Amino acid sequence: MTQVLAHGVKLTDFAVSKVRSLLEAEGRDDLRLRVSVQPGGCSGLIYQLFFDEQLEEIDAIVSFDGVEVVVDPMSVPYLDGASIDFEDTIQKQGFTIDNPNADGSCACGDSFS
């Protein structure tokens, strides 16, 4: 029996709506939003968000109104309590991550420590 692990990442309603519309535009129903943390960037760690068709037994999964968000086990502690939103303003368009575990971030906001 496979154990399904959960994670503490949250998706705002607007982010769920945006992810759903992007998945519909792809025309595929086998994709999930994968969120991970990788070494890199000017502050040491960088976020990665992408659609993934692969699902490993050790991945943590949470569904938000039918939108599945997958986090690998190494990234779970770095992302616990993080909230993902989508901004659509004249100044910025894209996903944003508010992470209470980040001690500091770079000026561009793409990496954290």
Short mmCIF file of C-alpha atoms in Angstrom, two decimals:
data_model
loop_
_atom_site.label_atom_id
_atom_site.label_comp_id
_atom_site.label_asym_id
_atom_site.label_seq_id
_atom_site.Cartn_x
_atom_site.Cartn_y
_atom_site.Cartn_z
CA MET A 1 0.00 0.00 0.00
CA THR A 2 1.38 3.40 -0.98
CA GLN A 3 1.41 6.13 1.63
CA VAL A 4 0.36 9.52 0.28
CA LEU A 5 2.20 12.29 2.06
CA ALA A 6 0.86 15.81 2.42
CA HIS A 7 2.74 19.11 2.41
CA GLY A 8 2.10 22.53 3.92
CA VAL A 9 2.04 24.57 0.69
CA LYS A 10 -1.15 26.58 0.12
CA LEU A 11 -2.58 27.88 -3.16
CA THR A 12 -4.78 30.97 -3.15
CA ASP A 13 -8.09 30.80 -5.00
CA PHE A 14 -6.69 33.07 -7.73
CA ALA A 15 -3.63 30.81 -8.15
CA VAL A 16 -5.88 27.73 -8.37
CA SER A 17 -7.90 29.46 -11.08
CA LYS A 18 -4.76 30.43 -13.01
CA VAL A 19 -3.24 26.94 -12.77
CA ARG A 20 -6.52 25.42 -13.94
CA SER A 21 -6.69 27.76 -16.96
CA LEU A 22 -3.06 26.98 -17.87
CA LEU A 23 -3.74 23.24 -17.65
CA GLU A 24 -6.82 23.63 -19.84
CA ALA A 25 -4.73 25.56 -22.37
CA GLU A 26 -2.25 22.65 -22.44
CA GLY A 27 -5.14 20.32 -23.23
CA ARG A 28 -3.84 17.64 -20.89
CA ASP A 29 -5.37 16.22 -17.75
CA ASP A 30 -2.30 14.27 -16.59
CA LEU A 31 -0.27 17.27 -15.39
CA ARG A 32 0.24 18.52 -11.84
CA LEU A 33 1.87 21.67 -10.51
CA ARG A 34 5.22 20.71 -9.05
CA VAL A 35 6.86 23.08 -6.58
CA SER A 36 10.44 22.48 -5.52
CA VAL A 37 13.48 24.11 -4.03
CA GLN A 38 16.86 23.74 -5.73
CA PRO A 39 20.34 25.04 -4.92
CA GLY A 40 21.08 28.19 -6.90
CA GLY A 41 20.36 31.87 -7.21
CA CYS A 42 22.22 34.64 -5.45
CA SER A 43 20.79 33.76 -2.01
CA GLY A 44 21.45 30.01 -2.10
CA LEU A 45 18.09 28.44 -2.99
CA ILE A 46 15.69 28.99 -5.86
CA TYR A 47 12.05 28.04 -6.34
CA GLN A 48 10.93 25.96 -9.29
CA LEU A 49 7.31 25.76 -10.42
CA PHE A 50 6.42 23.67 -13.42
CA PHE A 51 3.86 21.23 -14.74
CA ASP A 52 4.91 17.64 -14.34
CA GLU A 53 3.40 14.39 -15.51
CA GLN A 54 5.69 12.30 -13.31
CA LEU A 55 4.63 11.32 -9.81
CA GLU A 56 6.95 9.49 -7.44
CA GLU A 57 5.71 7.36 -4.54
CA ILE A 58 7.57 9.61 -2.08
CA ASP A 59 6.08 12.88 -3.40
CA ALA A 60 3.76 14.86 -1.13
CA ILE A 61 0.47 15.79 -2.83
CA VAL A 62 -2.35 18.14 -1.90
CA SER A 63 -5.36 18.86 -4.10
CA PHE A 64 -6.88 22.34 -4.25
CA ASP A 65 -10.31 22.09 -5.82
CA GLY A 66 -9.01 19.52 -8.30
CA VAL A 67 -5.60 21.15 -8.90
CA GLU A 68 -2.89 18.87 -7.58
CA VAL A 69 0.25 20.43 -6.10
CA VAL A 70 3.21 18.07 -5.76
CA VAL A 71 6.30 18.66 -3.60
CA ASP A 72 9.33 16.36 -3.41
CA PRO A 73 10.40 15.21 0.08
CA MET A 74 13.58 17.32 0.15
CA SER A 75 11.60 20.50 -0.55
CA VAL A 76 8.78 19.89 1.95
CA PRO A 77 10.55 21.42 5.01
CA TYR A 78 11.66 24.49 3.03
CA LEU A 79 8.12 25.10 1.75
CA ASP A 80 6.04 24.26 4.83
CA GLY A 81 3.56 27.09 5.35
CA ALA A 82 4.38 28.79 2.03
CA SER A 83 1.55 30.38 0.08
CA ILE A 84 1.50 30.60 -3.71
CA ASP A 85 -0.50 33.37 -5.35
CA PHE A 86 -0.76 34.77 -8.86
CA GLU A 87 -0.27 38.47 -9.52
CA ASP A 88 -1.79 40.06 -12.59
CA THR A 89 -1.06 43.75 -12.46
CA ILE A 90 0.43 46.34 -14.77
CA GLN A 91 3.75 45.98 -12.94
CA LYS A 92 3.95 42.23 -12.57
CA GLN A 93 2.38 39.08 -13.90
CA GLY A 94 3.24 35.68 -12.54
CA PHE A 95 3.23 33.37 -9.57
CA THR A 96 4.55 34.64 -6.25
CA ILE A 97 5.59 32.64 -3.20
CA ASP A 98 5.24 33.97 0.34
CA ASN A 99 7.46 31.68 2.38
CA PRO A 100 7.71 32.10 6.18
CA ASN A 101 10.80 29.83 6.17
CA ALA A 102 12.87 32.20 4.04
CA ASP A 103 15.38 34.12 6.18
CA GLY A 104 16.28 36.45 3.35
CA SER A 105 15.90 36.86 -0.38
CA CYS A 106 17.71 38.55 -3.22
CA ALA A 107 16.67 41.84 -4.76
CA CYS A 108 15.04 40.12 -7.73
CA GLY A 109 12.97 37.90 -5.41
CA ASP A 110 13.81 34.70 -7.27
CA SER A 111 16.03 33.12 -4.63
CA PHE A 112 16.08 32.86 -0.85
CA SER A 113 18.07 31.54 2.06
#
